[in-house]
JSON list of C-alpha atoms in Angstrom, two decimals:
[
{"chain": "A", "resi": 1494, "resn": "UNK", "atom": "CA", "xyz": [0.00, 0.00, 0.00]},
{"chain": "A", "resi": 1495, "resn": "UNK", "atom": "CA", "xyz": [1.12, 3.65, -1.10]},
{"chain": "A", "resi": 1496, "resn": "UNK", "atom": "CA", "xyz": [1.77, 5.34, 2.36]},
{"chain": "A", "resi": 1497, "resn": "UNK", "atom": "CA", "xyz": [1.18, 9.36, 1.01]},
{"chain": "A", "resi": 1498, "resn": "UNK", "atom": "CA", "xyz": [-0.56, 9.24, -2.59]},
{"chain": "A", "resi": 1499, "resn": "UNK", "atom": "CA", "xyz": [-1.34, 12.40, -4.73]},
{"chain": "A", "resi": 1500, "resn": "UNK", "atom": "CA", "xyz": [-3.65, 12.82, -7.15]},
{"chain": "A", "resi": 1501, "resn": "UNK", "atom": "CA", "xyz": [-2.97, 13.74, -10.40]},
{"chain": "A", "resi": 1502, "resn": "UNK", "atom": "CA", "xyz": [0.49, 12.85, -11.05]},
{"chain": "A", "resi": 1503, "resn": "UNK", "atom": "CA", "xyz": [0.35, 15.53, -14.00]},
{"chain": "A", "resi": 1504, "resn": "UNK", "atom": "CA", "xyz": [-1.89, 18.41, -13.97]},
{"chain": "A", "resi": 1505, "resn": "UNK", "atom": "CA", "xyz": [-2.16, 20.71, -17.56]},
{"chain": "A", "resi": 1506, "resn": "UNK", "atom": "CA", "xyz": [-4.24, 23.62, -16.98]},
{"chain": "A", "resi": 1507, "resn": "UNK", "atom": "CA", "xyz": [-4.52, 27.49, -18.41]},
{"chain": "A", "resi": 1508, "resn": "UNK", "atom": "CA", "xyz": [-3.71, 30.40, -16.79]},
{"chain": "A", "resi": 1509, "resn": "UNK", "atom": "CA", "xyz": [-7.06, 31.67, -14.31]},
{"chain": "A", "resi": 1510, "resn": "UNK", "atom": "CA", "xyz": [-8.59, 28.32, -14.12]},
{"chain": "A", "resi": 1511, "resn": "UNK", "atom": "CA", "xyz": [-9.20, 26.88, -10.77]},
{"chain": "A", "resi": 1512, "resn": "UNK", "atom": "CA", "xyz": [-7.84, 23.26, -9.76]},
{"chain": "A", "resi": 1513, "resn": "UNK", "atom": "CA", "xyz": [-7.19, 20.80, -6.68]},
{"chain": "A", "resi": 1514, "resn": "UNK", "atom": "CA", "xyz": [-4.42, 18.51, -5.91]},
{"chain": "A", "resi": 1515, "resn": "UNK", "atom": "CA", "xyz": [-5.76, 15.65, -3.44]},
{"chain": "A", "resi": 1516, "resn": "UNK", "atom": "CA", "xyz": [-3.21, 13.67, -1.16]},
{"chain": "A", "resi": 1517, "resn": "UNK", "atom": "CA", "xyz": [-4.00, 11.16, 1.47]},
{"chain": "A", "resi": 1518, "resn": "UNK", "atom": "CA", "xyz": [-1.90, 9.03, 3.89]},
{"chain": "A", "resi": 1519, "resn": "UNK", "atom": "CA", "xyz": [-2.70, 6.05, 5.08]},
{"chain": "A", "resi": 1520, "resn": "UNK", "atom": "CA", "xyz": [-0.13, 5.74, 8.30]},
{"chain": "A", "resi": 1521, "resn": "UNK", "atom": "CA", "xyz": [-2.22, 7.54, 10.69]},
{"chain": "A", "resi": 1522, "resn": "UNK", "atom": "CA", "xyz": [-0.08, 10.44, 11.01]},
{"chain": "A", "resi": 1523, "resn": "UNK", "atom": "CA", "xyz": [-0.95, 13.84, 12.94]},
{"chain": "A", "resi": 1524, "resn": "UNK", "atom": "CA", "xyz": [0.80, 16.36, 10.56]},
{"chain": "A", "resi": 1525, "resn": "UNK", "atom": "CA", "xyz": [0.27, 16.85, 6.88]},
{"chain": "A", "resi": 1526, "resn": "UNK", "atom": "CA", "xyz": [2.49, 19.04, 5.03]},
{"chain": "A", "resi": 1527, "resn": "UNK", "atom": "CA", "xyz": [2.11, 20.86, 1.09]},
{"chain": "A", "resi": 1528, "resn": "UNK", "atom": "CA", "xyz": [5.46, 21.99, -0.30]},
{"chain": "A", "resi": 1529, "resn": "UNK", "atom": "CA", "xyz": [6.83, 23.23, -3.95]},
{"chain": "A", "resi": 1530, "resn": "UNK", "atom": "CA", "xyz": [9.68, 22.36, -5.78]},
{"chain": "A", "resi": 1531, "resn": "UNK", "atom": "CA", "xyz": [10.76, 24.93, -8.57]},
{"chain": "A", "resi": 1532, "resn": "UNK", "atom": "CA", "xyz": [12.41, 24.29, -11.47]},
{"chain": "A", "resi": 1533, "resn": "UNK", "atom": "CA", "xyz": [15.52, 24.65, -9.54]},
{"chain": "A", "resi": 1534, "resn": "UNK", "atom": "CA", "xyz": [14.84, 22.03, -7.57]},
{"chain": "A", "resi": 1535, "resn": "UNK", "atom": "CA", "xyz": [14.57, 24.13, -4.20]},
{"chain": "A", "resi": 1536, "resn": "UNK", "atom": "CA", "xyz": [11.88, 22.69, -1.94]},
{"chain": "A", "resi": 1537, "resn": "UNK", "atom": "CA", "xyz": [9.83, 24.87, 0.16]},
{"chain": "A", "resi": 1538, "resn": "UNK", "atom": "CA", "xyz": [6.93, 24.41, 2.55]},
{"chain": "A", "resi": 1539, "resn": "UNK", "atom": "CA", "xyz": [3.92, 26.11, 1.94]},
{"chain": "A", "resi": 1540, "resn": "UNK", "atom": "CA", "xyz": [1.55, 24.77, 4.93]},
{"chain": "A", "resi": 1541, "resn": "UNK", "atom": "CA", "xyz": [2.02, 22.82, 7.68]},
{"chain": "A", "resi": 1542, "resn": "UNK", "atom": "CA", "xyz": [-1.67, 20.82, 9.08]},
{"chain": "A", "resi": 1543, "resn": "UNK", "atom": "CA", "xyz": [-1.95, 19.55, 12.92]},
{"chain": "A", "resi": 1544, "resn": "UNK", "atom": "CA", "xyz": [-4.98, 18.50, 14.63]},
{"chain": "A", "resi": 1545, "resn": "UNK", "atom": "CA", "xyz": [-7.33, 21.15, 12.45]},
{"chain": "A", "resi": 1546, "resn": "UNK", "atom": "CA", "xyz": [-4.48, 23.52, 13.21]},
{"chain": "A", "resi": 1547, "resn": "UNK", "atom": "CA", "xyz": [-3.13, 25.03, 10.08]},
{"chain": "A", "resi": 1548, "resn": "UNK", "atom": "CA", "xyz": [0.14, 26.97, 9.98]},
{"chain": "A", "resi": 1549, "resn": "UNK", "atom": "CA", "xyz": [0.78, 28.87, 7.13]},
{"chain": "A", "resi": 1550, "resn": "UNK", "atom": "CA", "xyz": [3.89, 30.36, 5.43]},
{"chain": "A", "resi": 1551, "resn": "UNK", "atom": "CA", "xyz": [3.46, 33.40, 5.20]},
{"chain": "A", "resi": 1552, "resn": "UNK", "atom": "CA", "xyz": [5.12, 34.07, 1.83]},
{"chain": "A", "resi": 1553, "resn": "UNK", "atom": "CA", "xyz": [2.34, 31.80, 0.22]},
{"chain": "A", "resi": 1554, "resn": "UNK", "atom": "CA", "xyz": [-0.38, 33.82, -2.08]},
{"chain": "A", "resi": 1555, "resn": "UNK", "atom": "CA", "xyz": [-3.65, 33.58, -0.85]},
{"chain": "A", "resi": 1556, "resn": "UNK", "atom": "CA", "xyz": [-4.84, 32.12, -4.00]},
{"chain": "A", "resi": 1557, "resn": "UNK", "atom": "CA", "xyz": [-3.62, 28.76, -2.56]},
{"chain": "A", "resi": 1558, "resn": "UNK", "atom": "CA", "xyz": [-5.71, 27.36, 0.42]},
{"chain": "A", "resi": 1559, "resn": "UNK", "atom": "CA", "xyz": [-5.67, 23.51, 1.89]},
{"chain": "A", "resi": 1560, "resn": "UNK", "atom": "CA", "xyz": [-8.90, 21.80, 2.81]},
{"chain": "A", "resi": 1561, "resn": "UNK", "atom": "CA", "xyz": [-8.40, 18.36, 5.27]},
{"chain": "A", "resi": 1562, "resn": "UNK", "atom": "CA", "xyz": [-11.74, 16.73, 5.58]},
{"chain": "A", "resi": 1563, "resn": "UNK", "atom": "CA", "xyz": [-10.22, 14.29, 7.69]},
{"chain": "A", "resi": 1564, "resn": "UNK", "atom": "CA", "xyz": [-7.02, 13.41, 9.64]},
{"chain": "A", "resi": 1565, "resn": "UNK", "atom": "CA", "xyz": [-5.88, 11.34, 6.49]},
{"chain": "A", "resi": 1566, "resn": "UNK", "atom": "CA", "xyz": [-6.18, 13.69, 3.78]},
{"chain": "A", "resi": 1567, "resn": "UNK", "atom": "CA", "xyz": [-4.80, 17.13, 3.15]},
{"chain": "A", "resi": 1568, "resn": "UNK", "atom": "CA", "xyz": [-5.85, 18.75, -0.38]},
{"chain": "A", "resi": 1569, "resn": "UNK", "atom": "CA", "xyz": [-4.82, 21.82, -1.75]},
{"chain": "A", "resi": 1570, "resn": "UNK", "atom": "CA", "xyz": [-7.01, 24.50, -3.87]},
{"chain": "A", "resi": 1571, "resn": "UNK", "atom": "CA", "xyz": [-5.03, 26.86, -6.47]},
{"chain": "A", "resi": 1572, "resn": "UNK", "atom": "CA", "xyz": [-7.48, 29.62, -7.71]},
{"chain": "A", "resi": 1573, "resn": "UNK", "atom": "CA", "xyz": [-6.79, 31.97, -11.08]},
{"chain": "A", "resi": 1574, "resn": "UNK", "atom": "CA", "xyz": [-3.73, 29.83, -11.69]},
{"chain": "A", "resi": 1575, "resn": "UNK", "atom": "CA", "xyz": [-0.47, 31.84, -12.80]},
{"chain": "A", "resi": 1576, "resn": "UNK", "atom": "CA", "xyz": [2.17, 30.56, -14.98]},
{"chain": "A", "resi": 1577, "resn": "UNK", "atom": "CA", "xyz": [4.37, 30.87, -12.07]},
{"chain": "A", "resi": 1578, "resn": "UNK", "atom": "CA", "xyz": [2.45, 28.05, -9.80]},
{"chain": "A", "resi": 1579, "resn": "UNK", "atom": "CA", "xyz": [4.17, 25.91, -12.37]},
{"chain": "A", "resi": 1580, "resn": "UNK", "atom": "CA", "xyz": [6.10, 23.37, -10.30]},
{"chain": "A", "resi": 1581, "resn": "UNK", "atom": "CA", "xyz": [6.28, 20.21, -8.45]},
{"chain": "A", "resi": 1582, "resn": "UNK", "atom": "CA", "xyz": [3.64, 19.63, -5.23]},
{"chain": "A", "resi": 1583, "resn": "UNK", "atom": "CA", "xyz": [4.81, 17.43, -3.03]},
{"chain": "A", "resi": 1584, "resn": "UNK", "atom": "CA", "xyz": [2.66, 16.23, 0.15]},
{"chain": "A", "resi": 1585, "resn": "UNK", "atom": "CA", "xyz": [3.83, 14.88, 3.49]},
{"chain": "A", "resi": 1586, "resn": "UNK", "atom": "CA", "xyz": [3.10, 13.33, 6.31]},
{"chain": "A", "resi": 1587, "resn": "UNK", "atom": "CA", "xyz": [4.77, 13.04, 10.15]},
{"chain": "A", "resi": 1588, "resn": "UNK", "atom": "CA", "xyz": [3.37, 11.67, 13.18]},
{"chain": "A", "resi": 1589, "resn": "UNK", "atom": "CA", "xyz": [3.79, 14.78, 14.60]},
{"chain": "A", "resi": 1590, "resn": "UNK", "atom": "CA", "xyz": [6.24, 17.63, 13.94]},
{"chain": "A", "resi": 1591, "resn": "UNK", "atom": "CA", "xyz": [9.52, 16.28, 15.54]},
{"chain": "A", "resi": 1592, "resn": "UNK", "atom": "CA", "xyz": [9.41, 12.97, 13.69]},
{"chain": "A", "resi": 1593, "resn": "UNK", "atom": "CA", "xyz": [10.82, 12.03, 9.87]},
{"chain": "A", "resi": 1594, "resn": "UNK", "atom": "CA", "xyz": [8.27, 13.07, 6.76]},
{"chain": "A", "resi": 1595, "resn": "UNK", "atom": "CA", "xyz": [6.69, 10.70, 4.40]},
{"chain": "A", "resi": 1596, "resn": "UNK", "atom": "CA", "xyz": [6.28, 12.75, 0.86]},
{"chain": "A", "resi": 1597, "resn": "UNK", "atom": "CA", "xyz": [4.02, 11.77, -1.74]},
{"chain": "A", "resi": 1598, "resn": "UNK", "atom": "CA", "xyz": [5.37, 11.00, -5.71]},
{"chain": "A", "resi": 1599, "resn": "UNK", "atom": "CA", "xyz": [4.53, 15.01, -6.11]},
{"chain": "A", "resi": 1600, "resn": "UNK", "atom": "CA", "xyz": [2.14, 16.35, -8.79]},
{"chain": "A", "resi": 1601, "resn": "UNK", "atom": "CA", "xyz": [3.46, 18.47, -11.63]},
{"chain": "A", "resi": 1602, "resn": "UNK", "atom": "CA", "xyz": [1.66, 21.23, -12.64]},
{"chain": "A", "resi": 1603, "resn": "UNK", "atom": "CA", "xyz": [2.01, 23.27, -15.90]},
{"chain": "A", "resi": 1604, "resn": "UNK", "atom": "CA", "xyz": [0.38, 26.62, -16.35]},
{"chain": "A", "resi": 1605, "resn": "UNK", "atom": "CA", "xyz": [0.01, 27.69, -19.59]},
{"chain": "B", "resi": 592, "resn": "UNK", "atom": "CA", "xyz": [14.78, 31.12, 9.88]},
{"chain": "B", "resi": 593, "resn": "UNK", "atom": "CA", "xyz": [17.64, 29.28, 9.88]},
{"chain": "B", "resi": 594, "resn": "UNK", "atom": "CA", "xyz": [18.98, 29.74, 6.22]},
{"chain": "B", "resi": 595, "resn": "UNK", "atom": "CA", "xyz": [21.33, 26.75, 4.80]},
{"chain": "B", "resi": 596, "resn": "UNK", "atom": "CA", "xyz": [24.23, 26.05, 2.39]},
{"chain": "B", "resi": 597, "resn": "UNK", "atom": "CA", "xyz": [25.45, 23.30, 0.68]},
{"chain": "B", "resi": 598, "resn": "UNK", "atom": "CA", "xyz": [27.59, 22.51, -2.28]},
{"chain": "B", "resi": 599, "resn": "UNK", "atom": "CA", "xyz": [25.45, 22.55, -5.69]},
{"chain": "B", "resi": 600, "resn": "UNK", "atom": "CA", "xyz": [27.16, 19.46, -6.59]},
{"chain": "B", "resi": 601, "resn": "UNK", "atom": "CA", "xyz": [29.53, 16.56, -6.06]},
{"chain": "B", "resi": 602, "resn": "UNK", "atom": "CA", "xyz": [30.67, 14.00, -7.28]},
{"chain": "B", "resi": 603, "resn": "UNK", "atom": "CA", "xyz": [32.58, 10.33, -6.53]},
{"chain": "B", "resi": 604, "resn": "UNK", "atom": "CA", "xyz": [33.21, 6.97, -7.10]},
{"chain": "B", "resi": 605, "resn": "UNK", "atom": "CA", "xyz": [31.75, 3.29, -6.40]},
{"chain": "B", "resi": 606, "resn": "UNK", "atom": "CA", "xyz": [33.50, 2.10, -2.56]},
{"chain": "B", "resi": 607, "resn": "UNK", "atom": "CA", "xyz": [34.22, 5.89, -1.82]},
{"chain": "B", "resi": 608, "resn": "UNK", "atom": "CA", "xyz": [32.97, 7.35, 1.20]},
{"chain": "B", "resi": 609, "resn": "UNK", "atom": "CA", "xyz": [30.59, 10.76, 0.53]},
{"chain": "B", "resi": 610, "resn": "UNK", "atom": "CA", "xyz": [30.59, 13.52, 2.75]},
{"chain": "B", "resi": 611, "resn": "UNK", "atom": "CA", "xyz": [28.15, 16.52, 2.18]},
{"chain": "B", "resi": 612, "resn": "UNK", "atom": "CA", "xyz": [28.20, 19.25, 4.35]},
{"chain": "B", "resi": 613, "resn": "UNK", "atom": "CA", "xyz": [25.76, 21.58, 5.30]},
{"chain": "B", "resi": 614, "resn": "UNK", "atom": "CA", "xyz": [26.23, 25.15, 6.88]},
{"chain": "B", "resi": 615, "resn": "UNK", "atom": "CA", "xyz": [23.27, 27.20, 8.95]},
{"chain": "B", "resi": 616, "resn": "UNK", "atom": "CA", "xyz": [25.01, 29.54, 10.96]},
{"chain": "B", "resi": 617, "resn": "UNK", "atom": "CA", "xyz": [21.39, 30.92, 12.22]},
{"chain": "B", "resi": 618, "resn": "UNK", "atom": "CA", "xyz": [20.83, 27.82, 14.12]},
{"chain": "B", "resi": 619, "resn": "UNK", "atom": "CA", "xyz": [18.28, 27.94, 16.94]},
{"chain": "B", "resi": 620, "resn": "UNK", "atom": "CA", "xyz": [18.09, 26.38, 20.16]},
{"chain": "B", "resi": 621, "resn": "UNK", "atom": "CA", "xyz": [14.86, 24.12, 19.12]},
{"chain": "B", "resi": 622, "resn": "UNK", "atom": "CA", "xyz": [15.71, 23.58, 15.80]},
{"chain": "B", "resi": 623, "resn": "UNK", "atom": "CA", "xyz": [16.61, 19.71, 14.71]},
{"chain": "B", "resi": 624, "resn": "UNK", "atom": "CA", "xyz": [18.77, 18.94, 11.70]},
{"chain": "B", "resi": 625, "resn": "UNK", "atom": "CA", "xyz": [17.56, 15.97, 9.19]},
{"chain": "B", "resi": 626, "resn": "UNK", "atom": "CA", "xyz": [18.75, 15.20, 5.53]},
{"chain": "B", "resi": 627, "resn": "UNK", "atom": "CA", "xyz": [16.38, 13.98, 2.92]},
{"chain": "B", "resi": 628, "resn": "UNK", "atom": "CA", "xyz": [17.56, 11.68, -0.35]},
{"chain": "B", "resi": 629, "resn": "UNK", "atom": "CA", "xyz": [15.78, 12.73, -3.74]},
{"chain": "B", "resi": 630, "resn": "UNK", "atom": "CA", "xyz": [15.67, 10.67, -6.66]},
{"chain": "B", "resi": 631, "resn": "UNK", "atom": "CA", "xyz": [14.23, 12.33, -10.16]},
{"chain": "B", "resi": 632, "resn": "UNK", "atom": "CA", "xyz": [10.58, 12.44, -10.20]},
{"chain": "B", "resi": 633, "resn": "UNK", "atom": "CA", "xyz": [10.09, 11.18, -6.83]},
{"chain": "B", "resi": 634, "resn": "UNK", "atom": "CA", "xyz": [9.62, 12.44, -3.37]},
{"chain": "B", "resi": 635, "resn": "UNK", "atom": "CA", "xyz": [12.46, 13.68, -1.13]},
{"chain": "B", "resi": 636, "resn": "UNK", "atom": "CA", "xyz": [13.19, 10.59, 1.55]},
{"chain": "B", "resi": 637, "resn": "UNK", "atom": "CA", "xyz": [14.54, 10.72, 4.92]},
{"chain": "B", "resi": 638, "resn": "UNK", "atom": "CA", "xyz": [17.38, 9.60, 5.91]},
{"chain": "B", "resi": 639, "resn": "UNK", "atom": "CA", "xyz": [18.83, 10.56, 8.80]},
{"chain": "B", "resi": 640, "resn": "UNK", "atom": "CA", "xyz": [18.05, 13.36, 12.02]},
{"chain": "B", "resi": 641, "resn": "UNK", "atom": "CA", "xyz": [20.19, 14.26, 14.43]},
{"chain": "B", "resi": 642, "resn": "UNK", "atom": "CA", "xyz": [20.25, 17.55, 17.16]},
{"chain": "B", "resi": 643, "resn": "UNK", "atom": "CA", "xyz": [24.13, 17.50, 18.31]},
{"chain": "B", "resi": 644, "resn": "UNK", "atom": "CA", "xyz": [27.24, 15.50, 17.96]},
{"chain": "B", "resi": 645, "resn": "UNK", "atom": "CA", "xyz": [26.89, 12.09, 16.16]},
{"chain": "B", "resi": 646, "resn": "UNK", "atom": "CA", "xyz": [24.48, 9.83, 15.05]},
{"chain": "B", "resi": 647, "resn": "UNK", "atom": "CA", "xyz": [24.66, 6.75, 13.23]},
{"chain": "B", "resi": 648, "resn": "UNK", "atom": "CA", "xyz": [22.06, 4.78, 11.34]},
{"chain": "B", "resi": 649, "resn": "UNK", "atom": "CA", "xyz": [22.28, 1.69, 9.02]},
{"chain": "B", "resi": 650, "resn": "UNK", "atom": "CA", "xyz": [22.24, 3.63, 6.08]},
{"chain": "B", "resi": 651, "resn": "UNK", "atom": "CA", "xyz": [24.47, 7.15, 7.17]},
{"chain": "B", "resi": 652, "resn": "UNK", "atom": "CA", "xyz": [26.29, 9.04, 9.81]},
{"chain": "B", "resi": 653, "resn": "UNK", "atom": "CA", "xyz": [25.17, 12.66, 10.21]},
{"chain": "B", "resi": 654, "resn": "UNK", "atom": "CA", "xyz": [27.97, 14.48, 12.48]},
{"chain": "B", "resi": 655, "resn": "UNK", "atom": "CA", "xyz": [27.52, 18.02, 14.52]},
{"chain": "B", "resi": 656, "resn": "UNK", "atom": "CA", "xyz": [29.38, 20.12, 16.17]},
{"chain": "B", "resi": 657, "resn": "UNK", "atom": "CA", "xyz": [29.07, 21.50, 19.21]},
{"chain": "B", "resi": 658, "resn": "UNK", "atom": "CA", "xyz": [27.78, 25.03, 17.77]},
{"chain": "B", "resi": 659, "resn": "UNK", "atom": "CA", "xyz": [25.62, 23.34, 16.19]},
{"chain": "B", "resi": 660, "resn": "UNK", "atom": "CA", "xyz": [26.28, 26.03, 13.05]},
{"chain": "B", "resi": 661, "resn": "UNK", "atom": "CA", "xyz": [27.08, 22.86, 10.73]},
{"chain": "B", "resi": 662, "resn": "UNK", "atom": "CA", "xyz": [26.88, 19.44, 9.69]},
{"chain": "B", "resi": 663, "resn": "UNK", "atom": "CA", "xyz": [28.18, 16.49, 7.66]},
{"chain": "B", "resi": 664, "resn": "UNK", "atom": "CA", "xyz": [26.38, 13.32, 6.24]},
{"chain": "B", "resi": 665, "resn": "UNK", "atom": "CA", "xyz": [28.37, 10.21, 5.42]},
{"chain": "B", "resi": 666, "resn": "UNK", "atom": "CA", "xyz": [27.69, 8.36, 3.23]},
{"chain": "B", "resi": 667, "resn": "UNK", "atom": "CA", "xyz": [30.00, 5.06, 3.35]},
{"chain": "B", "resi": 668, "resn": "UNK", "atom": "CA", "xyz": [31.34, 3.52, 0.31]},
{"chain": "B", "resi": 669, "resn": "UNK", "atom": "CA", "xyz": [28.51, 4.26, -2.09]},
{"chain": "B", "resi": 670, "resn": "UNK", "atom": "CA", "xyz": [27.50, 2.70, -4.86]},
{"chain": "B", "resi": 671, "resn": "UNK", "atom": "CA", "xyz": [25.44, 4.02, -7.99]},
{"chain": "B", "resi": 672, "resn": "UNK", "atom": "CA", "xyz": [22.19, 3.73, -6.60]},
{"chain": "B", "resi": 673, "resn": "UNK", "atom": "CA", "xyz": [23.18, 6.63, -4.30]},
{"chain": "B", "resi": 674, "resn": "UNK", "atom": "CA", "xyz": [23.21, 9.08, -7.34]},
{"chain": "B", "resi": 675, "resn": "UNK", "atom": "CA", "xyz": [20.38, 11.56, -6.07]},
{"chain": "B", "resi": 676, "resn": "UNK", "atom": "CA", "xyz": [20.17, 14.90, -4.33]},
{"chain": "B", "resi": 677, "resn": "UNK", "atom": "CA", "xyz": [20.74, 15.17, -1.08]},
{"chain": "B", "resi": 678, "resn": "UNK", "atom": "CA", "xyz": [18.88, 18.27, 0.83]},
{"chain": "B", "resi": 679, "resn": "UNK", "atom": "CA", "xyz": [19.96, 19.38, 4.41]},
{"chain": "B", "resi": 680, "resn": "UNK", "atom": "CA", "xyz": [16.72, 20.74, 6.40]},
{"chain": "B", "resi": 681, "resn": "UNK", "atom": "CA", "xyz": [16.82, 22.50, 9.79]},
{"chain": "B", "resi": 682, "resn": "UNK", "atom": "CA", "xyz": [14.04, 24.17, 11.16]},
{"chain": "B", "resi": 683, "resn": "UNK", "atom": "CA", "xyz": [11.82, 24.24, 14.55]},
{"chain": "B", "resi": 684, "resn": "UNK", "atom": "CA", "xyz": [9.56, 21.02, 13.64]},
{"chain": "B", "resi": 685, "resn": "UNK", "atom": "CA", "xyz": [7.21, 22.52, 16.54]},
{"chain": "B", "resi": 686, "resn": "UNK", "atom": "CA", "xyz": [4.51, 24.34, 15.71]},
{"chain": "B", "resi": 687, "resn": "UNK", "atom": "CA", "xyz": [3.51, 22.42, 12.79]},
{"chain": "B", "resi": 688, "resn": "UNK", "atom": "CA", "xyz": [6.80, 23.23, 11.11]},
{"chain": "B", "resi": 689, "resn": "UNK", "atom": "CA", "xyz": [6.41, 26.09, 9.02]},
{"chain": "B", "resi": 690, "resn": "UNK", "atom": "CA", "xyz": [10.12, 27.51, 10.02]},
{"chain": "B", "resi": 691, "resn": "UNK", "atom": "CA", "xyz": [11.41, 24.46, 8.31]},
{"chain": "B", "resi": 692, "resn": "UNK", "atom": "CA", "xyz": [14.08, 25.33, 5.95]},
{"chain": "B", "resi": 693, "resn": "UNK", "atom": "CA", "xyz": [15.67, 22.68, 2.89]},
{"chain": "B", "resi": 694, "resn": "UNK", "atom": "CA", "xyz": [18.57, 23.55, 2.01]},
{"chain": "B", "resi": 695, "resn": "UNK", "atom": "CA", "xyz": [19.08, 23.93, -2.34]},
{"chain": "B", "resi": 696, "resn": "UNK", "atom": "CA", "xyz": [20.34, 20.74, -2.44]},
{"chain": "B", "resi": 697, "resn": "UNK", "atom": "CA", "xyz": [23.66, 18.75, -2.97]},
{"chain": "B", "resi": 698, "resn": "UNK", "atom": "CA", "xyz": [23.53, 16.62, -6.87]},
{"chain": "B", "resi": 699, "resn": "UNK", "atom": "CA", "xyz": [25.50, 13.58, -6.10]},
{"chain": "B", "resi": 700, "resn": "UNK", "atom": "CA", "xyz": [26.96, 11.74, -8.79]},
{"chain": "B", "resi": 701, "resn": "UNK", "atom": "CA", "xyz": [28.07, 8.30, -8.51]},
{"chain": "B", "resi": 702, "resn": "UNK", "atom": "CA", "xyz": [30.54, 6.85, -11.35]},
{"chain": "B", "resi": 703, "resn": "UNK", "atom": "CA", "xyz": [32.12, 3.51, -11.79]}
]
C-alpha cells in the first residue's frame, strides 16, 4: 500500500482556471504538510496541518488554500492559476512535527 | 529562519565514502537537523536526524558540532544507486513546522 498518494500525477491547466491537488496518507499520522519544488529544484513548505491547526507560510499567495476533511487527507485548492504556480507539489506526512516526513510521488503542474 | 548552504554538486566513485556538508550559521536552540535523499521524479526521503554530535544509522552518519552552526552526512562507500540529491533541512519542527528550511540541495553523482 502507497503510504502518502497524490492525485494527479500531471496536472495541464490554463492560466485563471481553478484546480485541486488531493493527497491522502494512510499511516495515521498527525501532521500533513504541502510543499513546492521549482524548477531549480529548491523545496519549500507552503503549509504545515496539525490536529485542524493550520500553519501557514506566510510568503504563500492567498490564491492557494488547503482543505483536510479528515485526519488522512490534506488537499490543496489553487485559484486563477499563474504561470508561475508551475512546479512540483509534493505532500507529506509526520506523526507529529519532531518525527521524519513521508512525501508523496509530487504532482506536476504546468500553467500555460 | 535558519537559512542553509550546501555545495550545488559533487561528485565520486563506487566504494568511496561521501561527505556533504551543510552550513546554517542561524541555528536555533529548538531547531533539529535531518537530511532527505531525492531521486528524479520522486519524493524527497529521509534519511537521517540528528540535534548535536553524532548519530549513526544503518544507512548514514550525520555528524555536529558543538555550535551546532554545521553538519556532515556520510555516506559510506557508495554505490550508484546513491546518485540523487541530497537536501539538508533544519528548522523548529514545533509548531507544525512552518520555520522548516531545505537547504538547495547537494547533486551527487556516482561513477564507476
Amino acid at each position: 500500500d502507497t503510504a502518502v498518494s497524490q492525485t494527479p500525477k500531471y496536472l495541464v491547466t490554463q492560466m485563471g482556471n481553478d484546480k485541486s491537488i488531493k493527497c491522502e496518507q494512510n499511516l495515521g499520522h498527525d501532521t500533513m504538510y504541502w510543499y513546492k519544488q521549482d524548477s531549480k529544484k529548491f523545496l519549500k513548505i507552503m503549509f504545515s496541518y496539525n490536529n485542524k491547526e493550520l500553519i501557514i507560510n506566510e510568503t504563500v499567495p492567498n490564491r492557494f488554500s488547503p482543505k483536510s476533511p479528515d485526519k488522512a487527507h490534506l488537499n490543496l485548492h489553487i485559484n486563477s492559476l499563474e504561470l508561475g504556480d508551475s512546479a512540483v507539489y509534493f505532500c507529506a506526512s509526520s506523526q507529529d512535527s519532531r518525527y521524519e516526513q513521508y512525501f508523496g510521488p509530487g504532482t506536476r503542474l504546468t500553467v500555460t | 529562519l535558519a537559512k542553509t548552504t550546501q555545495p550545488i554538486s559533487m561528485d565520486s566513485y563506487e566504494g568511496q565514502e561521501v561527505n556533504i556538508t551543510c552550513s546554517h550559521n542561524n541555528i536555533a536552540t529548538n531547531d533539529y537537523i535531518t537530511w532527505y535523499q531525492q531521486f528524479p521524479s520522486q519524493g524527497p526521503r529521509f534519511i537521517i536526524q540528528g540535534y548535536k554530535t553524532k548519530v549513526t544509522n544503518e544507512v548514514a552518519s550525520l555528524f555536529i558540532p558543538a555550535d551546532r552552526k554545521s553538519s556532515t552526512l556520510s555516506l559510506p562507500r557508495v554505490s550508484l544507486s546513491d546518485t540523487a540529491v541530497y537536501y539538508c533541512l533544519v528548522g523548529d519542527f514545533t509548531g507544525g513546522g512552518n520555520k522548516l528550511t531545505f537547504g538547495t540541495g547537494t547533486q551527487l553523482k556516482v561513477e564507476l
